[in-house]
Amino acid sequence: MSYGRDTSHALGMGDDVSNESLANLLKEERRFAPPADLAANANVTAAAYEQAAADRLGFWAAQARRLTWATEPTETLDWSNPPFAKWFADGKLNVAYNCVDRHVENGLGDRVAIHFEGEPGDTRAITYAELQREVSRAANALTELGVAAGDRVAIYLPMIPEAVIAMLACARLGAPHSVVFGGFSADALATRINDADARVVITADGGYRRGKPSALKPAVDEALTKPGTENVRSVLVVRRTGQEDVAWTEGRDVWWHDIVGRQSDTHTPEAFDAEHPLFILYTSGTTGKPKGILHTTGGYLTQVAYTHHAVFDLKPETDVYWCTADVGWVTGHSYITYGPLANGATEVLYEGTPDSPHQGRWWEIVQKYGVTILYTAPTAIRACMKWGDDIPAKYDLSSLRVLGSVGEPINPEAWMWYRKHIGADQAPIVDTWWQTETGGMMLSPLPGVTETKPGSAQRPLPGIAATVVDDEAREVPDGGGGYLVLTEPWPSMLRTIWGDDQRYLDTYWSRFEGKYFAGDGAKKDEDGDIWLLGRVDDVMLVSGHNISTTEVESALVSHPKVAEAAVVGATDPQTTQSICAFVILRGSAAEDEGLVEELRAHVGKQLGPIAKPKRVLPVAELPKTRSGKIMRRLLRDVAENRDLGDVSTLTDSGVMDLIQAKLPSAASED
Ligand code: WT7
């Protein structure tokens, strides 16, 4: 197992450049207190930290009572065989019952659960009562197709209500789902079907992407020709686009509207053990075969429901919540399907992209539904920044009261833009750090409690134990840097990697004894607040200094001409690595002569001369995965003049040709 380069000069320790830069970023002492009215009515107050610190397990046992159990658990945590955790092990419950039926039983059947906004502009409002009928029908249909508790079901759908309904129907039957992002290729789908040994695939004829239907079913047909997928006996196909040329395999393929449509709309949910598998979700990582992250039932639902309630201050009677993620990512699992619906929220589900048919589409949706809580990713915020302030300014965004961020470190510049242009300078921003593996949020401000700082995820949530350690696993003092670790088990933690306990141990639990290694660099500021610095593999070593890619990117984006930046370390004979920066300029900025020098000087001034990029390359686009993470591996290949590796997970592989074409001429050497 490799953890990247030797980082024996523990990240950011002592007097190296990183501490100076953090001080720089903080020099304006920007702190934002919670709005008084929000603080006065907040779901969670500072007392939660004290309660959880005094009795962590008691705290989680209390949170588990947010759920409706068929058998109440008497045990909270069984950690007798670490790192294999059991939470609430003697409890039994049904996840779909908790997310749907119980709200109807509580008289909330007429409340809208999902406001669906299709990419072509079609809409559908689904109440909890309707959702109960739809989920019941789908569960009955899956039963007819032979799906029983324990069988794995692959879900490969666009962002349509059937995606949520399918997940809940699987959960209702105790059949673990494996949602595969609809943008993935037939190969990626086949690998995941094979690894989980899925028996049924739920898909659609297609979905809408930038105004046009985009087929999905052909990728399933192709995937099912590949070895290891022979056990798939049924393909359930939602008709979304109505394309006429859908290839059909008789005896295997069945239309959703045929089989689901004719089922009874009642279904009695069975209670499952708290540790019954709920889903497998594959995370690609940068190398190796994808890891099937396994989540189970009671602990997972407890933590996603609690964090959704606490971090967004959700008031289910009045809030309209919108998470822009795709259900193919863990954010969509935990904060579109399970957390919000367990809490009886009303939420928006949007099929399309932020710029189709125009760059104001998101803000139009916020205005239309009166969205009060928005949860999105820094990459999207930076894209909106690039398109210009005048676009959100055209819409009434005054309903927004809490803004969330997730997926990567949010640079202070984007944070400030989000606050000012989307949050009217008053909605608190919750920068939530977590992972597919953690299942739910782990570090985040609380909107009614925390004085927020642009760019910091700040501190572990109540009931979560996290810190920053150096290479020898020693906790670093305030002001120090190193690796983020989780020091106590948490309810929504992954239970293992599907079919590979050893890889689970090696990847997460062997770097520091008894601690979960998250793979992220982090530092503590003088107040003890935590700042995430990106993946450990992304830290650069320049002339003996550890420099974080995130910090150089933040410095670049703080220049008025830069909209977005990606920084990599390229092998360098003199300095071990040299810093190579790829930048996207803001709409109006010209790529003139002095620009590269100006940007280098700007970084030098912000972070110190050692952090000056050796090369700065203005580019039109950056290579990103479909979840918005920059593929630094590809940029390193370019920076080191290598042939490109696998580009199959890129959103747009043409991007790399454009970047490579730029390389020789735009380089600036010292
Ligand atoms: C990695 C996990 C969590 C859902 C989406 C991503 C990075 C995530 C933050 C944040 C800094 C963040 C980390 C983490 N990350 N949120 N608020 N600040 N970094 O899930 O694909 O499993 O990725 O995303 O590097 O380890 P994922």
XYZ file of C-alpha atoms and ligand atoms in Angstrom:
697
model
C 0.000 0.000 0.000
C 1.402 3.354 -0.898
C 0.528 6.648 0.673
C 2.222 8.770 -1.930
C 5.690 10.186 -1.540
C 7.579 10.171 1.689
C 6.243 13.117 3.596
C 8.749 12.972 6.380
C 8.902 16.745 6.506
C 5.388 16.369 7.850
C 3.049 18.530 5.903
C 3.290 22.144 6.821
C 5.214 21.563 10.031
C 7.565 24.087 11.565
C 8.335 27.244 9.704
C 7.792 26.181 6.128
C 5.837 28.054 3.566
C 2.467 26.520 4.289
C 2.036 28.065 7.714
C 2.990 31.436 6.417
C 0.444 31.068 3.665
C -2.317 30.084 6.016
C -1.523 33.130 8.109
C -1.759 35.099 4.876
C -5.111 33.701 3.962
C -6.312 34.520 7.446
C -4.774 37.921 7.672
C -7.993 39.754 7.100
C -9.431 37.920 10.096
C -12.621 37.302 8.222
C -15.128 35.737 10.583
C -18.856 35.589 10.121
C -21.146 35.161 13.084
C -24.414 33.265 12.591
C -27.402 35.504 11.822
C -29.147 36.276 15.128
C -32.548 34.894 14.125
C -31.049 31.668 12.835
C -29.007 31.241 16.024
C -32.043 31.928 18.209
C -34.111 29.199 16.511
C -31.352 26.786 15.574
C -32.045 23.051 15.662
C -28.709 22.492 17.332
C -26.880 24.725 19.798
C -23.405 24.641 21.304
C -24.737 22.321 24.013
C -24.633 19.443 21.509
C -20.826 19.534 21.518
C -20.788 19.264 25.303
C -23.353 16.491 25.461
C -21.522 14.472 22.839
C -18.149 15.053 24.495
C -19.494 13.950 27.872
C -21.091 10.754 26.486
C -20.410 10.102 22.825
C -22.243 6.800 22.620
C -25.155 8.137 24.642
C -25.317 11.030 22.202
C -25.571 8.671 19.206
C -28.062 6.438 20.990
C -30.218 9.550 21.404
C -29.842 10.428 17.704
C -30.899 6.884 16.758
C -34.252 7.699 18.339
C -34.940 10.088 15.447
C -35.680 6.907 13.530
C -38.637 4.580 13.924
C -37.369 1.143 14.881
C -39.342 -2.081 14.627
C -37.105 -3.311 17.437
C -35.391 -0.610 19.493
C -31.662 -1.227 19.848
C -30.285 -1.743 23.333
C -26.634 -1.781 22.207
C -25.006 1.270 20.690
C -21.535 0.293 19.474
C -19.829 -3.070 19.289
C -16.147 -2.371 18.649
C -14.884 -5.696 19.932
C -13.363 -6.568 16.546
C -11.935 -3.290 15.267
C -12.034 -1.887 12.652
C -15.191 -3.886 11.922
C -17.910 -1.909 13.679
C -21.457 -2.809 14.557
C -23.816 -0.020 15.486
C -27.196 -0.564 17.139
C -26.698 -4.257 16.328
C -29.747 -5.687 18.069
C -32.110 -3.092 16.566
C -34.302 -3.713 13.518
C -35.781 -1.217 11.106
C -36.796 -0.586 7.523
C -35.105 2.351 5.813
C -37.883 2.997 3.269
C -40.487 2.949 6.034
C -38.423 5.594 7.833
C -38.017 7.749 4.718
C -41.595 7.504 3.486
C -44.360 5.568 5.260
C -43.931 6.977 8.717
C -44.407 10.529 7.423
C -47.676 9.491 5.786
C -48.756 7.804 9.039
C -47.923 11.060 10.810
C -50.411 12.930 8.645
C -47.870 14.416 6.247
C -49.013 12.528 3.147
C -49.854 15.734 1.296
C -46.455 17.309 1.856
C -44.333 17.455 -1.285
C -41.299 15.222 -0.931
C -39.800 15.912 -4.353
C -40.185 18.840 -6.700
C -38.760 17.352 -9.866
C -37.448 19.747 -12.473
C -36.580 17.983 -15.705
C -33.913 19.367 -17.948
C -36.416 20.140 -20.763
C -38.553 22.039 -18.232
C -41.100 19.299 -17.440
C -41.994 19.155 -13.764
C -43.563 16.788 -11.299
C -44.416 17.314 -7.630
C -44.436 14.065 -5.665
C -46.049 14.049 -2.245
C -45.054 11.645 0.510
C -48.316 9.735 -0.057
C -47.509 9.367 -3.741
C -43.943 8.415 -2.996
C -45.240 5.678 -0.704
C -47.397 4.300 -3.523
C -44.583 4.519 -6.082
C -42.006 2.886 -3.826
C -44.486 0.137 -2.918
C -45.233 -0.577 -6.581
C -41.552 -0.660 -7.445
C -40.842 -2.988 -4.505
C -43.639 -5.299 -5.666
C -42.221 -5.260 -9.205
C -38.724 -6.122 -8.005
C -40.209 -8.956 -5.973
C -41.931 -10.231 -9.118
C -38.529 -10.152 -10.831
C -37.242 -12.397 -8.070
C -35.325 -9.823 -6.034
C -35.069 -10.928 -2.406
C -33.284 -9.536 0.656
C -29.543 -9.642 0.114
C -29.655 -9.614 -3.728
C -27.700 -6.767 -5.292
C -29.396 -4.419 -7.739
C -27.459 -2.065 -10.007
C -29.093 1.319 -10.666
C -27.948 3.253 -13.736
C -30.321 6.148 -14.199
C -30.424 9.854 -14.955
C -31.470 12.322 -12.253
C -35.171 11.492 -12.379
C -37.547 10.591 -9.533
C -37.316 6.899 -10.468
C -33.697 6.969 -9.283
C -34.811 7.836 -5.751
C -37.817 5.508 -5.986
C -35.605 2.622 -7.138
C -33.147 3.162 -4.261
C -35.984 3.227 -1.742
C -37.626 0.142 -3.275
C -34.355 -1.770 -2.917
C -33.945 -0.550 0.655
C -37.513 -1.615 1.378
C -36.671 -5.163 0.261
C -33.283 -5.275 1.952
C -31.685 -5.657 -1.482
C -28.446 -3.628 -1.451
C -28.236 -1.226 -4.380
C -25.185 -0.224 -6.294
C -25.865 3.070 -8.018
C -23.576 3.671 -10.968
C -23.350 7.242 -12.189
C -25.247 7.627 -15.478
C -22.246 9.276 -17.120
C -20.027 6.235 -16.683
C -19.105 4.025 -19.612
C -20.286 0.490 -20.361
C -16.922 -0.783 -19.095
C -17.187 1.009 -15.784
C -20.742 -0.286 -15.408
C -19.692 -3.860 -16.227
C -16.848 -3.791 -13.675
C -19.262 -2.669 -10.975
C -21.992 -5.171 -11.945
C -19.398 -7.907 -11.858
C -17.814 -6.934 -8.545
C -21.162 -6.746 -6.740
C -22.598 -9.721 -8.671
C -25.772 -7.752 -9.396
C -28.869 -9.698 -10.478
C -31.015 -6.862 -11.812
C -30.130 -3.564 -13.518
C -32.493 -0.592 -13.377
C -31.910 1.901 -16.168
C -33.722 4.220 -18.599
C -33.924 4.636 -22.342
C -31.999 7.840 -21.804
C -31.876 11.176 -20.058
C -31.665 14.793 -21.141
C -28.335 16.497 -21.345
C -28.008 20.081 -22.614
C -31.333 20.065 -24.353
C -30.906 16.743 -26.115
C -31.854 13.176 -25.271
C -28.830 11.118 -24.440
C -29.200 7.335 -24.558
C -28.361 5.127 -21.571
C -29.737 1.716 -22.449
C -27.061 0.942 -25.099
C -24.377 1.159 -22.416
C -26.267 -1.434 -20.343
C -26.642 -3.697 -23.379
C -22.925 -3.408 -24.041
C -21.989 -3.921 -20.388
C -24.029 -7.108 -20.293
C -21.988 -8.628 -23.132
C -18.882 -8.496 -20.926
C -17.651 -11.402 -18.826
C -18.764 -11.456 -15.205
C -22.195 -9.978 -15.850
C -23.953 -13.261 -16.732
C -25.950 -13.328 -13.519
C -28.023 -10.297 -14.498
C -31.418 -11.781 -15.262
C -33.554 -8.643 -15.677
C -33.124 -5.123 -16.943
C -35.854 -2.766 -15.821
C -36.099 0.207 -18.178
C -37.711 3.548 -17.333
C -39.067 5.419 -20.334
C -37.714 8.915 -19.974
C -36.853 10.277 -23.396
C -39.179 8.123 -25.507
C -36.433 7.436 -28.044
C -37.765 5.051 -30.646
C -34.741 2.903 -31.296
C -34.380 1.080 -27.972
C -32.796 -2.335 -28.532
C -34.641 -5.012 -26.606
C -33.638 -8.414 -25.306
C -36.823 -10.409 -24.888
C -37.075 -12.277 -21.618
C -34.527 -9.996 -19.964
C -35.671 -6.431 -20.592
C -38.878 -5.090 -19.133
C -40.369 -1.622 -19.208
C -40.777 0.030 -15.818
C -44.213 1.383 -16.763
C -45.394 -2.124 -17.702
C -44.309 -4.044 -14.678
C -44.325 -1.325 -12.013
C -47.522 0.161 -13.390
C -49.570 -2.970 -12.842
C -48.476 -3.652 -9.242
C -50.461 -3.042 -6.105
C -49.601 0.299 -4.519
C -49.339 -1.171 -1.064
C -46.449 -3.182 0.271
C -45.658 -4.229 3.816
C -42.078 -3.384 4.700
C -40.048 -5.971 6.554
C -37.687 -4.912 9.340
C -34.004 -5.696 8.833
C -31.108 -5.889 11.244
C -29.357 -2.592 11.803
C -26.229 -4.087 10.234
C -28.028 -5.380 7.134
C -26.230 -4.040 4.008
C -27.993 -0.989 2.544
C -25.784 -0.162 -0.410
C -22.458 -0.520 -2.128
C -21.017 2.558 -3.771
C -17.830 2.405 -5.795
C -15.209 5.072 -5.389
C -12.649 5.188 -8.115
C -9.690 6.664 -6.310
C -6.779 7.610 -8.529
C -5.393 4.108 -9.047
C -6.408 0.503 -8.926
C -9.726 -1.200 -9.237
C -12.686 0.679 -7.799
C -13.429 0.045 -4.150
C -16.966 -1.073 -3.302
C -17.691 0.914 -0.164
C -20.232 -0.943 1.936
C -22.766 0.900 4.076
C -25.328 -0.679 6.362
C -28.693 0.294 7.721
C -29.232 1.701 11.225
C -26.012 3.613 11.898
C -25.960 5.063 8.400
C -29.512 6.360 8.554
C -28.964 7.736 12.060
C -25.975 9.825 11.046
C -27.298 11.101 7.732
C -30.605 12.087 9.358
C -28.880 13.798 12.286
C -26.333 15.677 10.190
C -28.949 16.790 7.675
C -31.022 18.152 10.567
C -28.087 19.766 12.381
C -25.856 21.097 9.615
C -28.627 22.521 7.448
C -30.850 23.494 10.383
C -33.669 21.833 8.452
C -37.188 22.934 9.369
C -39.200 20.368 7.388
C -42.449 22.361 7.584
C -41.058 25.431 5.861
C -37.735 24.711 4.194
C -37.223 23.840 0.556
C -33.954 22.000 0.309
C -31.865 21.440 -2.809
C -28.748 19.358 -3.184
C -27.340 19.683 -6.700
C -25.293 16.468 -6.595
C -26.056 13.439 -8.725
C -27.540 10.373 -7.018
C -24.588 8.477 -8.486
C -22.332 10.008 -5.815
C -22.466 9.525 -2.096
C -23.712 13.082 -1.684
C -26.800 12.093 -3.640
C -27.279 8.949 -1.549
C -26.933 10.633 1.841
C -28.254 14.121 1.141
C -30.805 13.622 -1.633
C -32.303 10.243 -0.856
C -31.747 9.130 2.706
C -31.064 12.109 5.018
C -33.667 14.557 3.687
C -36.432 11.985 3.269
C -35.797 10.457 6.712
C -36.344 13.989 7.999
C -39.557 14.552 6.022
C -38.028 17.345 3.956
C -39.364 18.940 0.783
C -36.611 18.913 -1.793
C -35.822 19.849 -5.361
C -34.458 17.234 -7.767
C -32.998 18.655 -10.972
C -32.040 16.580 -13.971
C -29.757 18.925 -15.872
C -26.633 21.028 -15.785
C -26.322 24.559 -14.351
C -25.859 26.201 -17.755
C -28.578 24.655 -19.846
C -30.370 26.268 -21.540
C -28.731 29.336 -19.963
C -26.249 30.130 -17.215
C -28.935 31.335 -14.860
C -30.808 28.001 -14.745
C -29.909 27.177 -11.143
C -30.881 30.584 -9.867
C -34.109 30.415 -11.811
C -34.857 27.142 -9.985
C -34.017 28.684 -6.598
C -36.422 31.522 -7.340
C -39.145 29.259 -8.732
C -39.304 26.888 -5.769
C -38.220 29.337 -3.079
C -35.231 27.185 -2.182
C -34.067 27.943 1.358
C -31.119 25.545 1.705
C -28.685 24.942 -1.148
C -25.962 22.273 -1.079
C -23.432 22.278 -3.900
C -19.751 21.875 -4.780
C -16.874 24.377 -5.087
C -16.336 23.476 -8.735
C -19.876 24.628 -9.539
C -19.447 27.798 -7.494
C -16.268 28.642 -9.381
C -18.003 28.019 -12.701
C -20.749 30.464 -11.694
C -18.103 32.951 -10.604
C -16.537 32.681 -14.029
C -19.860 33.307 -15.784
C -20.223 36.568 -13.890
C -21.969 38.222 -10.944
C -24.656 39.692 -13.161
C -26.248 36.279 -13.769
C -27.390 35.407 -10.229
C -28.179 39.106 -9.724
C -31.102 38.740 -12.140
C -32.968 36.375 -9.822
C -34.626 36.638 -6.449
C -32.459 34.507 -4.193
C -33.747 36.013 -0.961
C -35.301 32.719 0.169
C -31.840 31.184 0.699
C -30.887 30.961 4.377
C -28.194 28.241 4.571
C -25.568 27.414 1.934
C -23.526 24.216 1.884
C -20.335 23.161 0.137
C -18.830 19.707 -0.350
C -16.403 17.737 -2.455
C -13.103 19.545 -2.237
C -11.538 22.385 -0.288
C -13.418 25.586 -1.084
C -10.952 28.350 -1.732
C -11.623 31.526 0.277
C -12.284 33.506 -2.908
C -15.092 31.191 -4.028
C -16.426 31.079 -0.461
C -16.664 34.865 -0.381
C -18.316 34.971 -3.790
C -20.862 32.327 -2.720
C -21.641 34.269 0.414
C -21.942 37.625 -1.309
C -23.618 36.810 -4.598
C -25.758 33.841 -3.597
C -26.212 34.294 0.139
C -26.802 38.083 0.129
C -23.936 38.419 2.602
C -25.939 36.853 5.350
C -26.656 33.137 4.811
C -24.091 31.054 6.704
C -21.914 28.741 4.624
C -21.381 25.231 5.945
C -18.260 23.703 4.430
C -18.836 20.006 5.036
C -15.905 17.593 4.935
C -16.664 13.905 4.497
C -16.121 11.022 2.073
C -17.900 8.142 0.385
C -16.318 6.066 3.130
C -17.612 8.165 6.022
C -21.187 7.942 4.682
C -22.202 11.197 6.328
C -20.756 14.578 7.206
C -17.877 14.593 9.676
C -16.456 18.115 9.898
C -18.558 21.215 9.393
C -19.598 24.451 10.979
C -23.059 24.484 12.551
C -25.053 27.348 11.027
C -26.544 28.602 14.284
C -23.416 28.180 16.366
C -20.151 28.564 14.491
C -18.369 31.766 13.549
C -17.434 30.698 10.044
C -14.083 31.276 8.344
C -13.846 31.275 4.535
C -12.102 28.087 3.472
C -12.216 26.069 6.691
C -14.398 23.049 7.520
C -13.517 24.019 11.088
C -14.307 21.232 13.518
C -15.710 17.745 13.957
C -19.473 17.618 14.348
C -20.878 16.612 17.738
C -20.225 12.904 18.290
C -17.321 12.809 15.790
C -13.689 12.527 16.829
C -11.137 13.827 14.328
C -7.748 15.436 14.554
C -4.561 16.172 12.639
C -1.469 14.060 13.254
C 2.137 14.111 12.074
C 4.040 11.224 10.486
C 4.495 9.547 13.850
C 0.769 9.700 14.621
C 1.293 12.463 17.184
C -1.495 15.004 17.365
C -0.154 18.311 16.060
C -0.524 21.454 18.177
C -2.675 24.374 17.043
C -0.872 25.973 14.129
C 0.560 22.615 12.970
C -0.128 20.516 9.897
C -0.201 16.862 8.904
C -2.829 14.242 8.137
C -6.508 14.219 8.964
C -7.482 11.161 11.021
C -10.677 9.968 12.644
C -9.972 8.672 16.098
C -13.251 7.013 17.086
C -15.737 4.928 15.087
C -18.868 6.733 13.864
C -22.320 5.373 13.014
C -22.261 5.866 9.220
C -18.729 4.571 8.723
C -18.077 2.119 5.911
C -18.144 -1.427 7.250
C -15.648 -2.804 4.770
C -14.736 -2.841 1.092
C -17.166 -5.248 -0.585
C -15.501 -8.645 -0.762
C -12.117 -7.368 0.393
C -11.661 -6.954 4.151
C -7.896 -6.917 3.748
C -7.997 -3.929 1.416
C -10.255 -2.178 3.950
C -7.627 -2.728 6.640
C -4.713 -1.759 4.410
C -6.242 1.338 2.918
C -7.708 2.999 5.966
C -6.442 1.416 9.180
C -2.795 0.516 8.720
C -1.166 3.912 8.287
C -1.775 4.957 11.913
C -2.600 2.298 14.453
C -6.150 2.480 15.740
C -6.954 5.555 13.643
C -8.805 5.925 10.355
C -6.531 7.487 7.733
C -8.600 9.733 5.463
C -5.861 10.437 2.922
C -6.302 14.196 3.233
C -3.687 16.702 4.329
C -4.933 19.185 6.913
C -3.791 21.777 9.380
C -5.031 23.374 12.517
C -5.040 27.125 12.872
C -4.354 28.989 16.102
C -7.966 28.469 17.215
C -7.730 24.732 16.599
C -9.978 24.968 13.521
C -9.176 22.475 10.761
C -8.319 23.467 7.167
C -8.310 20.736 4.537
C -5.395 20.824 2.117
C -6.391 18.252 -0.475
C -5.376 14.647 -0.961
C -2.021 13.710 0.526
C -0.979 12.478 -2.917
C -1.432 16.022 -4.170
C 1.128 17.637 -1.865
C 4.213 18.877 -3.704
C 7.788 18.717 -2.523
C 9.758 21.703 -3.772
C 13.349 22.131 -2.634
C 12.590 20.381 0.631
C 9.367 22.265 1.299
C 5.946 20.683 1.357
C 3.539 22.881 -0.518
C -0.119 22.107 -0.855
C -1.677 22.272 -4.306
C -4.825 23.692 -2.697
C -3.000 26.673 -1.271
C -1.304 27.630 -4.527
C -4.658 27.256 -6.293
C -6.305 29.491 -3.706
C -3.596 32.102 -4.165
C -4.047 32.057 -7.938
C -7.815 32.325 -7.734
C -7.465 35.294 -5.390
C -6.048 37.207 -8.377
C -8.830 39.161 -10.096
C -8.029 37.750 -13.522
C -8.222 34.080 -12.520
C -11.451 32.106 -12.368
C -10.071 28.665 -11.721
C -6.699 27.020 -11.199
C -5.229 23.545 -11.003
C -1.721 23.039 -9.704
C 0.522 19.998 -9.971
C 4.086 19.139 -9.051
C 6.159 18.047 -12.044
C 9.358 16.067 -11.546
C 12.269 18.464 -11.623
C 15.959 17.554 -11.547
C 16.913 20.578 -9.441
C 14.081 20.967 -6.987
C 12.538 17.417 -6.776
C 9.284 18.854 -8.044
C 8.444 22.165 -9.658
C 5.069 23.835 -9.526
C 3.083 23.893 -12.721
C -0.185 25.854 -12.734
C -3.028 25.616 -15.219
C -5.374 28.590 -15.027
C -8.717 29.529 -16.509
C -9.036 33.279 -16.892
C -12.142 35.228 -15.977
C -14.463 36.193 -18.795
C -12.966 39.608 -19.488
C -9.273 38.974 -18.754
C -6.944 38.899 -21.725
C -4.073 36.504 -22.073
C -1.524 39.264 -22.645
C 2.241 39.278 -22.418
C 2.757 40.182 -18.820
C 0.039 37.955 -17.444
C 2.091 34.883 -16.602
C 4.678 36.979 -14.787
C 1.955 38.885 -12.968
C 0.403 35.659 -11.690
C 3.733 34.209 -10.598
C 4.499 37.385 -8.716
C 1.072 37.353 -7.129
C 1.560 33.833 -5.757
C 5.054 34.757 -4.597
C 3.641 37.671 -2.676
C 0.806 35.646 -1.142
C 2.657 32.501 -0.217
C 6.374 33.276 -0.411
C 8.875 32.938 -3.251
C 9.232 29.154 -2.900
C 5.590 28.711 -3.896
C 5.892 30.681 -7.158
C 4.804 28.373 -9.969
C 7.623 27.659 -12.365
C 5.131 27.496 -15.204
C 1.715 29.094 -15.610
C -0.442 27.914 -18.497
C -3.694 29.706 -19.307
C -6.143 27.093 -20.604
C -9.795 27.068 -21.647
C -10.904 24.083 -19.551
C -9.537 21.750 -16.909
C -9.814 17.973 -16.961
C -12.362 16.924 -14.382
C -14.020 13.760 -13.284
C -17.771 13.722 -13.517
C -17.969 14.556 -9.829
C -15.954 17.712 -10.472
C -12.592 16.680 -9.087
C -9.623 17.863 -11.078
C -7.683 14.953 -12.559
C -4.230 16.047 -11.465
C -2.764 12.794 -12.708
C -3.478 13.898 -16.292
C -2.114 17.365 -15.718
C 1.049 15.825 -14.271
C 1.337 13.704 -17.411
C 1.120 16.864 -19.489
C 3.528 18.774 -17.285
C 6.031 15.931 -17.520
C 5.531 15.472 -21.282
C 4.204 11.961 -20.885
C 1.557 10.189 -22.888
C -1.791 10.499 -21.250
C -3.043 7.644 -19.123
C -6.639 6.518 -18.891
C -8.987 9.390 -19.755
C -12.203 7.375 -19.580
C -13.540 9.035 -16.433
C -13.121 12.553 -17.845
C -16.238 14.579 -18.533
C -14.774 15.729 -21.811
C -11.670 14.065 -23.172
C -11.174 16.762 -25.815
C -10.059 19.060 -23.000
C -6.709 17.313 -22.812
C -5.934 17.884 -26.486
C -6.516 21.583 -26.019
C -4.250 21.669 -22.995
C -1.481 19.690 -24.625
C -1.596 21.937 -27.650
C -0.854 24.881 -25.380
C 2.049 23.417 -23.583
C 5.266 24.314 -25.403
C 4.499 27.943 -26.218
C 2.945 29.132 -22.992
C 5.623 27.815 -20.671
C 7.563 30.297 -18.650
C 10.894 29.102 -17.349
C 12.949 30.723 -14.647
C -12.773 13.522 -0.671
C -13.879 12.510 -0.636
C -18.177 13.845 0.491
C -18.977 13.766 -0.684
C -18.327 14.108 -1.973
C -16.940 13.596 -2.158
C -12.587 15.838 -0.532
C -14.860 16.426 0.370
C -14.454 18.337 1.313
C -14.421 19.599 1.990
C -12.119 19.674 1.599
C -13.251 17.843 0.794
C -11.583 15.191 0.387
C -12.196 13.837 0.677
N -13.543 16.656 0.200
N -15.423 17.445 1.034
N -15.526 20.159 2.495
N -13.231 20.221 2.110
N -12.084 18.517 0.945
O -16.818 12.244 -1.791
O -15.638 11.326 -3.786
O -15.543 10.145 -1.550
O -14.315 12.299 -1.956
O -13.264 14.759 -1.170
O -10.364 15.062 -0.284
O -11.259 12.883 1.106
P -15.581 11.420 -2.305
